[in-house]
XYZ file of C-alpha atoms in Angstrom:
656
model
C -0.109 0.038 0.136
C 1.689 3.279 -1.174
C 1.684 6.280 1.807
C 0.193 9.648 1.227
C 3.816 10.744 0.866
C 4.552 8.356 -1.947
C 6.664 9.963 -4.889
C 4.862 9.686 -8.475
C 6.331 8.363 -11.785
C 4.718 8.137 -14.812
C 4.661 5.191 -17.402
C 7.564 7.197 -19.183
C 9.574 7.669 -16.410
C 9.358 3.473 -15.164
C 10.500 2.923 -19.033
C 13.237 4.914 -18.511
C 14.038 3.408 -15.096
C 13.751 -0.223 -16.545
C 15.505 0.652 -20.156
C 12.530 -0.107 -22.088
C 9.796 1.792 -24.105
C 6.975 2.920 -23.058
C 4.635 0.310 -24.998
C 6.548 -2.407 -23.044
C 5.359 -0.534 -19.628
C 1.774 -0.295 -21.118
C 2.251 -4.404 -22.109
C 3.603 -5.163 -18.347
C 0.302 -3.222 -16.751
C -2.218 -4.993 -18.766
C -0.376 -8.867 -18.623
C 0.163 -8.452 -14.869
C -2.420 -8.074 -12.431
C 0.280 -7.330 -9.704
C 1.611 -4.414 -11.679
C 1.237 -1.836 -8.789
C -2.326 0.315 -8.514
C -2.256 3.983 -10.220
C -2.370 6.472 -7.393
C -2.524 9.982 -9.233
C -3.046 11.259 -12.962
C -5.327 10.165 -15.140
C -6.433 6.985 -16.870
C -4.472 8.754 -20.132
C -1.490 10.012 -18.064
C -1.482 7.380 -14.871
C 1.143 8.154 -11.912
C 2.197 5.220 -9.540
C 4.425 5.345 -6.545
C 8.151 5.189 -6.901
C 8.643 2.675 -3.975
C 6.129 0.145 -5.606
C 7.244 0.353 -8.980
C 10.907 -0.406 -7.577
C 9.771 -3.218 -5.914
C 7.678 -4.800 -8.153
C 10.348 -4.810 -11.160
C 13.022 -6.255 -8.563
C 10.608 -9.020 -7.916
C 9.664 -9.624 -11.302
C 13.539 -9.438 -12.877
C 12.939 -6.550 -14.975
C 14.797 -4.159 -13.607
C 18.623 -3.506 -14.916
C 21.729 -1.964 -13.012
C 21.758 0.919 -15.451
C 18.062 2.082 -13.682
C 19.737 3.013 -10.553
C 20.516 6.918 -10.964
C 16.873 6.572 -12.693
C 15.850 6.236 -9.612
C 17.137 9.416 -7.808
C 15.459 12.153 -10.081
C 11.518 11.492 -9.580
C 12.518 11.902 -5.890
C 14.180 15.274 -6.147
C 11.903 16.333 -8.898
C 9.096 15.592 -5.840
C 10.481 18.264 -3.856
C 8.305 20.582 -5.752
C 10.493 23.587 -5.525
C 12.672 24.149 -8.859
C 15.166 26.062 -6.415
C 15.239 23.426 -3.232
C 15.807 20.308 -6.122
C 18.304 22.636 -7.383
C 20.106 23.305 -4.217
C 19.674 19.821 -2.844
C 21.291 18.463 -6.416
C 24.504 20.706 -5.566
C 24.305 19.776 -2.364
C 24.593 16.215 -3.698
C 27.540 16.966 -4.922
C 29.196 18.846 -2.231
C 28.464 15.686 -0.285
C 29.865 12.969 -2.849
C 32.862 15.155 -2.777
C 33.561 15.190 0.979
C 31.845 12.340 2.505
C 32.806 13.192 6.022
C 30.596 16.770 5.730
C 27.766 16.221 8.357
C 26.301 20.084 8.885
C 23.215 20.491 6.767
C 23.067 22.840 3.735
C 21.775 26.142 4.679
C 17.996 26.462 3.130
C 17.295 22.824 2.335
C 14.195 21.101 3.891
C 14.179 18.105 5.916
C 13.147 15.865 3.262
C 15.623 17.460 0.718
C 18.505 16.609 3.648
C 17.775 13.248 4.142
C 17.323 12.924 0.207
C 20.763 14.742 0.098
C 22.272 11.774 2.249
C 20.725 8.993 0.430
C 21.617 10.492 -3.272
C 25.189 11.090 -2.001
C 25.664 7.543 -0.714
C 24.386 5.869 -4.279
C 26.669 8.471 -6.364
C 29.526 7.753 -4.632
C 29.009 3.937 -5.465
C 27.874 4.912 -8.870
C 30.197 7.424 -9.790
C 30.069 10.586 -8.418
C 30.373 12.997 -11.250
C 28.352 10.926 -13.506
C 25.345 11.103 -10.830
C 25.617 14.806 -10.714
C 25.780 15.390 -14.244
C 23.101 13.254 -14.771
C 21.089 14.802 -12.156
C 21.870 18.371 -13.593
C 20.679 17.293 -17.197
C 17.392 15.946 -15.822
C 17.104 19.615 -13.774
C 17.680 21.220 -16.601
C 15.732 19.420 -18.629
C 12.444 19.734 -16.687
C 12.849 23.376 -16.172
C 14.395 24.392 -19.759
C 11.591 26.973 -20.105
C 12.175 28.914 -16.816
C 15.797 28.801 -17.804
C 18.386 30.288 -20.480
C 21.714 28.014 -20.416
C 24.020 27.586 -23.194
C 24.485 24.769 -25.486
C 27.891 22.626 -24.951
C 28.422 23.201 -28.835
C 28.240 26.835 -28.165
C 30.070 27.356 -25.086
C 33.177 24.955 -26.746
C 32.902 27.846 -29.617
C 32.748 30.763 -27.789
C 35.889 29.286 -25.903
C 37.480 28.074 -28.782
C 37.315 31.941 -30.116
C 38.442 33.568 -26.950
C 41.666 31.646 -26.809
C 42.528 31.530 -30.790
C 41.637 35.185 -31.042
C 44.599 37.420 -30.545
C 46.248 34.541 -28.546
C 46.466 35.716 -24.952
C 49.932 36.009 -23.854
C 49.745 33.733 -20.782
C 52.694 33.241 -18.633
C 51.836 32.348 -15.102
C 48.451 30.655 -16.280
C 45.039 31.926 -17.809
C 42.047 33.384 -15.960
C 38.914 33.041 -17.445
C 35.533 34.886 -16.176
C 31.997 34.802 -16.449
C 29.898 37.143 -14.451
C 26.349 35.786 -15.499
C 27.465 32.111 -15.377
C 24.677 30.315 -14.698
C 25.414 26.380 -14.591
C 28.959 27.381 -15.633
C 28.694 25.928 -19.178
C 31.081 28.443 -20.839
C 33.880 28.397 -17.876
C 33.458 24.490 -18.087
C 34.315 24.870 -21.801
C 37.223 27.080 -21.429
C 38.531 24.276 -18.948
C 38.339 21.672 -21.238
C 39.935 23.871 -24.048
C 42.804 24.665 -22.606
C 45.560 22.262 -21.564
C 47.723 25.052 -19.707
C 48.809 25.474 -16.160
C 47.211 27.767 -13.444
C 43.998 27.730 -14.865
C 41.552 30.069 -12.913
C 37.625 30.123 -13.397
C 35.480 32.970 -11.831
C 31.760 33.267 -12.321
C 29.050 35.263 -11.054
C 25.521 34.170 -11.130
C 22.351 35.886 -9.441
C 20.218 33.056 -9.030
C 21.020 31.058 -5.986
C 20.199 27.537 -7.474
C 22.413 28.298 -10.739
C 24.848 29.741 -8.897
C 25.110 26.323 -6.535
C 25.206 24.242 -9.543
C 27.579 25.835 -11.011
C 30.021 25.693 -8.213
C 29.212 21.776 -8.186
C 30.295 21.751 -11.867
C 33.451 23.268 -11.512
C 34.023 21.683 -7.945
C 34.160 18.527 -9.932
C 36.213 20.154 -12.744
C 38.921 21.432 -9.980
C 39.711 17.790 -8.329
C 40.954 16.677 -11.817
C 43.019 19.268 -12.702
C 45.614 21.908 -10.990
C 43.327 24.917 -10.790
C 41.369 27.636 -8.813
C 37.406 27.993 -9.107
C 35.515 30.406 -7.727
C 31.699 30.890 -8.123
C 29.695 34.126 -6.391
C 26.033 34.671 -5.993
C 25.226 38.021 -6.638
C 24.785 40.851 -9.419
C 27.811 41.477 -11.196
C 26.615 44.581 -12.757
C 24.940 46.139 -9.320
C 27.614 44.638 -6.963
C 30.309 43.323 -8.432
C 32.358 40.925 -6.743
C 35.091 40.875 -8.767
C 36.052 44.565 -8.952
C 39.754 44.865 -9.281
C 40.043 41.461 -11.276
C 41.442 41.231 -14.580
C 41.139 38.027 -16.698
C 42.444 36.851 -19.871
C 39.436 35.845 -20.909
C 35.735 36.533 -20.224
C 33.080 34.814 -21.625
C 29.266 35.503 -21.315
C 25.684 34.781 -22.545
C 23.997 37.570 -20.555
C 20.117 38.170 -19.904
C 18.643 39.616 -22.783
C 16.115 42.725 -22.885
C 16.178 43.325 -18.801
C 15.515 46.938 -18.946
C 15.817 46.976 -14.841
C 19.317 45.811 -14.831
C 20.722 49.431 -12.744
C 20.781 52.750 -15.047
C 19.777 54.867 -11.938
C 22.434 53.585 -9.487
C 25.153 52.879 -12.177
C 24.709 56.175 -13.829
C 28.554 57.606 -12.907
C 30.084 53.941 -12.469
C 33.683 54.056 -14.239
C 33.044 50.688 -15.992
C 31.463 52.842 -18.965
C 34.430 53.674 -20.897
C 32.271 53.615 -24.196
C 29.500 55.561 -22.875
C 26.585 54.920 -20.143
C 24.539 52.624 -22.192
C 21.054 53.559 -22.238
C 18.202 51.708 -20.534
C 17.171 50.014 -23.267
C 20.524 48.344 -23.947
C 21.077 46.401 -20.871
C 23.348 43.973 -23.336
C 26.022 47.050 -23.760
C 26.070 47.216 -20.541
C 27.242 43.351 -19.991
C 29.955 44.270 -23.055
C 31.696 47.217 -20.910
C 31.555 45.131 -17.585
C 33.171 42.373 -19.387
C 35.914 45.013 -21.118
C 36.347 46.422 -17.291
C 37.695 43.358 -16.603
C 40.242 42.237 -19.056
C 43.912 42.326 -19.017
C 45.364 44.316 -22.367
C 45.610 42.305 -24.833
C 42.566 39.961 -23.197
C 39.666 38.625 -25.051
C 35.992 38.681 -24.911
C 33.203 36.339 -26.515
C 29.601 37.234 -25.643
C 26.369 36.251 -27.211
C 23.906 38.806 -27.999
C 20.604 39.343 -29.733
C 20.789 40.722 -33.412
C 19.192 43.533 -32.474
C 22.288 44.958 -30.356
C 24.009 45.357 -33.617
C 21.536 47.880 -34.828
C 19.301 49.391 -32.664
C 19.605 53.170 -32.805
C 19.856 53.670 -28.923
C 23.278 51.907 -29.091
C 24.890 53.426 -32.234
C 27.093 56.018 -30.076
C 28.684 52.957 -27.792
C 29.095 50.927 -31.232
C 31.048 53.806 -32.938
C 33.058 54.105 -29.681
C 33.953 50.178 -29.984
C 34.815 50.199 -33.309
C 36.784 53.570 -33.129
C 38.858 52.067 -30.164
C 39.276 48.808 -32.150
C 37.621 46.888 -29.501
C 35.211 45.265 -31.314
C 36.938 43.278 -33.729
C 34.684 40.879 -35.415
C 30.507 39.720 -34.953
C 29.605 36.339 -36.094
C 25.759 35.904 -36.979
C 24.757 32.130 -35.967
C 21.992 30.158 -37.451
C 19.012 30.083 -35.489
C 18.600 27.072 -32.886
C 21.808 27.754 -31.644
C 20.375 28.912 -28.176
C 17.591 30.276 -26.438
C 15.483 31.962 -28.056
C 16.165 29.330 -30.720
C 13.990 30.951 -33.227
C 16.200 34.180 -33.635
C 19.385 34.466 -35.457
C 21.921 35.367 -32.359
C 25.459 37.232 -32.566
C 28.873 36.631 -31.146
C 30.643 39.772 -30.512
C 34.536 39.217 -30.348
C 35.889 42.127 -28.320
C 39.689 43.241 -27.145
C 41.068 45.249 -24.645
C 43.042 47.436 -26.731
C 42.858 51.215 -24.744
C 41.585 54.013 -26.003
C 43.013 54.579 -29.561
C 43.030 51.874 -32.360
C 46.027 50.471 -32.752
C 47.679 49.800 -35.971
C 45.811 46.936 -38.039
C 42.878 47.094 -36.428
C 40.811 49.809 -38.527
C 38.364 47.485 -39.621
C 36.041 44.455 -38.190
C 35.417 41.394 -39.735
C 31.710 40.354 -40.056
C 30.871 37.041 -40.801
C 27.479 35.150 -41.582
C 26.970 31.303 -40.383
C 23.098 31.940 -40.598
C 22.769 29.507 -43.486
C 25.008 26.520 -41.523
C 21.925 24.714 -40.293
C 20.413 21.334 -40.846
C 16.667 20.052 -40.316
C 16.527 20.136 -36.282
C 19.438 22.662 -35.245
C 23.051 23.859 -36.625
C 25.430 22.053 -38.195
C 27.693 22.236 -35.408
C 30.355 20.613 -37.104
C 30.573 22.901 -40.314
C 29.567 25.644 -37.893
C 32.415 25.222 -35.755
C 34.966 24.611 -38.990
C 33.661 27.522 -40.404
C 33.687 30.657 -37.717
C 37.077 29.370 -36.334
C 38.706 29.207 -39.851
C 36.734 32.696 -40.644
C 38.358 34.308 -37.376
C 41.655 33.633 -37.881
C 41.586 36.612 -40.499
C 41.538 38.284 -37.640
C 44.869 39.846 -37.582
C 46.047 39.183 -41.039
C 47.005 41.991 -43.173
C 44.407 41.574 -45.757
C 41.959 44.601 -46.163
C 40.058 43.438 -49.012
C 39.230 40.468 -47.021
C 35.910 38.990 -48.754
C 34.311 35.756 -49.030
C 30.725 34.050 -49.867
C 29.912 34.710 -46.088
C 32.909 37.063 -44.109
C 34.296 40.525 -45.293
C 36.352 42.854 -43.591
C 34.644 46.144 -43.356
C 36.749 49.331 -43.067
C 36.009 51.730 -40.268
C 34.968 54.860 -42.179
C 32.407 52.438 -44.005
C 31.049 51.431 -40.667
C 30.650 54.480 -38.774
C 27.791 56.270 -40.545
C 24.071 57.175 -38.923
C 23.242 53.928 -37.979
C 26.676 52.384 -37.259
C 24.872 49.083 -37.938
C 27.243 45.818 -37.803
C 25.093 43.372 -38.644
C 26.689 40.774 -40.848
C 24.065 40.100 -43.471
C 24.165 43.981 -44.275
C 27.533 43.634 -45.652
C 28.491 40.365 -46.546
C 25.246 40.199 -49.273
C 26.898 43.364 -50.902
C 28.273 42.420 -54.201
C 27.131 38.853 -54.136
C 25.300 38.584 -57.117
C 25.219 35.698 -59.412
C 27.522 35.291 -62.080
C 26.501 34.948 -65.293
C 27.749 31.143 -65.696
C 25.462 30.452 -62.170
C 22.514 32.002 -64.128
C 23.141 29.850 -67.313
C 23.163 26.662 -64.812
C 20.175 27.819 -63.140
C 17.967 28.493 -66.344
C 19.137 25.116 -67.909
C 17.995 23.164 -64.833
C 14.850 25.123 -64.830
C 14.242 24.179 -68.366
C 15.127 20.496 -67.566
C 12.586 20.500 -64.389
C 9.897 21.747 -66.549
C 10.591 19.193 -69.548
C 9.941 16.662 -66.881
C 6.890 18.594 -65.763
C 5.542 18.400 -69.105
C 6.042 14.776 -69.881
C 4.279 13.963 -66.722
C 1.611 16.487 -67.312
C 0.970 14.470 -70.947
C 0.577 11.225 -69.570
C -1.695 12.008 -66.190
C -3.935 14.339 -68.219
C -4.913 11.025 -70.642
C -6.022 9.217 -67.399
C -9.785 8.070 -67.732
C -11.965 7.221 -64.962
C -15.451 5.474 -65.385
C -18.094 7.341 -63.781
C -20.393 5.744 -61.007
C -18.503 2.873 -60.815
C -18.715 1.264 -57.229
C -15.765 -0.095 -55.807
C -14.977 -2.036 -52.628
C -12.576 -0.588 -49.797
C -11.065 -2.588 -46.445
C -9.645 -0.598 -43.710
C -6.247 -1.089 -42.548
C -7.622 -2.687 -39.648
C -9.195 -4.939 -41.404
C -6.234 -5.539 -43.750
C -4.297 -6.185 -40.147
C -6.622 -8.683 -39.046
C -6.713 -10.690 -42.692
C -2.872 -10.947 -42.500
C -2.068 -8.702 -45.356
C -0.341 -6.378 -43.782
C 1.460 -5.926 -40.118
C 0.879 -2.255 -38.230
C 3.652 -1.239 -35.645
C 3.251 2.098 -34.126
C 6.205 4.241 -33.501
C 7.766 5.101 -30.132
C 9.577 8.136 -27.885
C 13.162 6.387 -27.850
C 13.873 5.233 -24.446
C 17.720 5.848 -25.222
C 18.086 9.494 -23.607
C 21.927 9.099 -23.236
C 24.516 11.499 -25.070
C 26.929 9.095 -26.425
C 25.300 6.977 -29.145
C 27.424 3.658 -30.293
C 28.760 3.152 -34.242
C 25.830 1.147 -35.347
C 23.293 4.056 -34.180
C 20.364 4.648 -36.491
C 18.440 7.809 -37.942
C 15.003 8.099 -35.703
C 11.997 10.203 -37.789
C 10.011 12.439 -36.204
C 6.917 14.524 -36.805
C 8.530 17.955 -36.699
C 11.346 16.840 -38.810
C 8.381 16.070 -41.556
C 7.134 19.842 -40.829
C 10.643 20.807 -41.795
C 12.174 19.237 -45.091
C 11.490 15.086 -44.107
C 14.784 14.386 -43.216
C 15.483 13.098 -39.571
C 17.435 15.289 -37.642
C 18.652 13.054 -34.750
C 20.055 9.517 -33.918
C 19.138 6.610 -31.513
C 21.039 3.518 -30.320
C 19.639 -0.064 -31.526
C 16.769 -0.945 -29.355
C 14.160 -3.744 -29.486
C 11.522 -1.611 -28.257
C 12.078 1.139 -31.255
C 10.039 1.074 -34.281
C 11.990 0.323 -37.440
C 10.588 1.055 -40.811
C 12.616 -1.416 -43.384
C 13.095 -0.612 -46.931
C 10.135 -1.274 -48.566
C 7.869 -0.192 -45.392
C 4.751 1.909 -45.847
C 5.655 4.702 -43.330
C 2.542 6.862 -42.348
C 2.459 10.088 -40.741
C -0.718 9.701 -37.864
C -1.222 13.850 -37.510
C -3.638 16.183 -39.523
C -0.851 18.571 -40.208
C 1.837 16.427 -41.435
C -0.321 13.875 -42.924
C 1.319 11.729 -45.541
C 2.260 8.328 -46.434
C 5.033 6.885 -48.460
C 7.312 3.768 -49.156
C 10.748 3.942 -47.359
C 13.359 3.115 -49.398
C 17.172 2.968 -48.352
C 18.831 2.467 -44.795
C 16.356 1.416 -41.599
C 15.252 4.736 -39.665
C 13.584 4.738 -36.657
C 10.249 6.281 -36.005
C 8.946 8.436 -33.401
C 5.380 8.944 -31.846
C 2.802 9.506 -34.426
C 4.527 7.814 -37.127
C 3.159 4.205 -37.968
C 4.701 1.387 -40.166
C 2.979 -0.845 -42.390
C 4.743 -4.136 -43.808
C 2.805 -5.638 -46.574
C 2.517 -9.390 -47.959
C 4.077 -8.767 -51.355
C 1.318 -11.806 -52.767
C -1.405 -10.354 -51.539
C -0.748 -6.055 -51.438
C 1.836 -3.694 -53.522
C 3.515 -1.509 -51.185
C 3.277 1.614 -53.545
C -0.521 0.741 -54.434
C -1.085 0.816 -50.100
C 0.892 4.229 -50.242
C -0.984 6.173 -52.787
C -4.447 4.658 -51.439
C -3.804 5.790 -47.955
C -2.287 9.518 -48.546
C -5.168 10.507 -50.252
C -6.258 13.713 -48.734
C -9.923 12.632 -48.433
C -8.889 9.292 -46.589
C -7.105 11.570 -44.038
C -9.994 13.809 -43.499
C -12.432 10.938 -43.330
C -10.178 9.293 -40.878
C -9.030 12.399 -38.789
C -10.566 12.231 -34.893
C -11.090 16.080 -34.491
C -10.988 18.782 -36.947
C -8.332 20.912 -35.961
C -4.835 20.434 -37.935
C -3.040 19.118 -34.295
C -5.450 16.359 -34.250
C -4.582 12.832 -34.849
C -4.891 10.214 -37.820
C -6.819 7.101 -36.721
C -4.605 4.749 -38.990
C -6.748 2.040 -38.612
C -9.432 3.726 -40.255
C -7.804 4.604 -43.537
C -9.107 3.190 -46.636
C -7.772 0.964 -49.303
C -9.353 -0.230 -52.365
C -9.765 -3.356 -52.854
C -8.253 -5.176 -56.296
C -6.250 -8.230 -57.125
C -2.260 -7.936 -56.998
C -2.377 -7.472 -61.127
C -4.356 -4.406 -61.162
C -2.702 -3.059 -57.879
C 0.560 -2.916 -59.927
C -1.056 -0.342 -62.449
C -2.379 1.604 -59.867
C 0.747 1.688 -58.245
C 2.899 2.873 -61.163
C 0.367 5.417 -61.655
C 0.437 6.740 -58.201
C 4.647 6.723 -58.405
C 4.158 9.086 -61.358
C 1.425 11.456 -59.657
C 4.037 11.835 -56.800
C 6.985 12.524 -59.322
C 4.411 15.195 -60.431
C 4.315 16.590 -56.741
C 7.650 16.590 -56.607
C 8.733 18.071 -59.672
C 6.134 20.887 -59.327
C 7.706 21.157 -55.918
C 11.200 21.831 -57.374
C 9.971 24.091 -60.667
C 8.351 26.618 -58.085
C 11.680 26.861 -56.247
C 14.035 26.991 -59.009
C 11.834 30.078 -60.490
C 11.745 31.833 -57.469
C 15.437 31.290 -57.207
C 15.764 32.966 -60.431
C 13.788 35.612 -59.675
C 15.355 36.847 -57.159
C 18.880 36.417 -58.461
C 18.162 38.048 -62.105
C 16.297 40.780 -59.956
C 19.882 41.166 -57.994
C 21.941 41.072 -61.106
C 19.493 43.842 -62.722
C 19.909 45.966 -59.980
C 23.498 45.907 -60.176
C 23.647 47.236 -63.550
C 25.447 46.454 -66.184
C 22.706 44.813 -68.569
C 23.541 44.314 -71.834
C 20.826 42.616 -74.279
């Protein structure tokens, strides 16, 4: 019998604990009368007692060694408060590093204190750092909408830029500062990228839970290397805890668009060497805070929203940063690099160079990397290589540097009435397509139109008998008859970040909404639904409804995707896919009228025909799909040519 204080867990959490898919847990619940009873939630999303679940898994032999850490997280989540669970995880890390600690951490409830002790004991046996990183990641995933952290790939890129740009002259060590460090992603990345001696990592964070977690993370880092770490809980702008400290490198992902940053009380602050930041420009306050903490020649890399590069209120400060040679480069990143994910954020590379621009600093390097993305997010490998390669040109004497996406802009061209340092404004200039490129585009369009005309000629000659009744069967009936087998896509059970070499791509409904290509990978797992070559895949949601025959290597299917495997002597796969994707079929099988509703795949109708007639229909369905694909390609090519020819005309030089 569960107690009133039982820790609740969902079916998905039970699946993670047991290392199986959610469908397997649902199956256990149906087949085993001994499965724990529901203690909360709803019939659709039931909740169960963690202790009851653990006992049942152990009694039935379904608990693997991998599930040990999974039992910890629901207990931390049950604490309720974001801050208390975060502080408890940080205290667990401290206890794991210092087992003899006895005094309780301030601010934790008795329940949290008891949990910390139990978690620390388990962590010391399972691996202290691994346990902390696991709990930290679960905490971040749970509170992702309330937090703004720097993804590891971006943190690594920023650290490498800072280490490479200007190459700080390090004699006795390297000091790295982040005055808004959150959970310490940036300073931790700097420690990973720097392999020299005498490293000092300094961080400040005004959120107590984030500061505690950052301190815990750096505590593990310090144990591995000879370094000094210090994280302070405080507001770096209003009450600078590192006043007078000078760093070789400063990294920062500051809060965006905060009007209450201390404008009134900091009006006469000595950090504003380039001018008092307007109330609406808090990001420029952070920029100058970083510069005030740099050693001469030190480098700062800061992540900023794109509006900072062009807002009218900040042009005077931007002008001063340019005139003094402080703003060395601006990199426009593709959307999805960090929150907010829909915005193309920018990296500003700054250097402490004094009050006048030295020789060679009479320009700024502007890099447009906004196109280096793939479905589901940035192409981190390509993005990192391109940005580092472009920024390697910073100190090279090449005033005419210009590539497709990188340009060195003279100071005089930047210091106009707007002082706009948005890379796209300058990189696009003079990049009109050449005559050879236009000729190739026209040839491609002509070929596409020829193929479109051929398909139109064939499809337009199709005839249909009027009022001819035809027999149909639902997918559910075909499954019962053994003509097809139906499998339902699953949320992948493997949440690990390190995947084996034999991992396979996973396709999801959001991927279909982009360009139809899988954006992630999963480890091979018997619980995953995998579509093989020749299987029919159906997207069972109205807004992305489609059906097609999968061709190529195996691909795992996410939720709301279905795989149908035909019995060849009874059903042709292309015929089946053609019948299923008929728009009227989707409307008939939809569960609701909204575009977000699901399709009841079992209700989809399929024409009843003998196998030899199916092949004739299948070939026509193929031509219809080809027509749809060529039509879309032709539209894309035509629109691109309109834009390219328009650019060339606007640039002049028309000869005919």
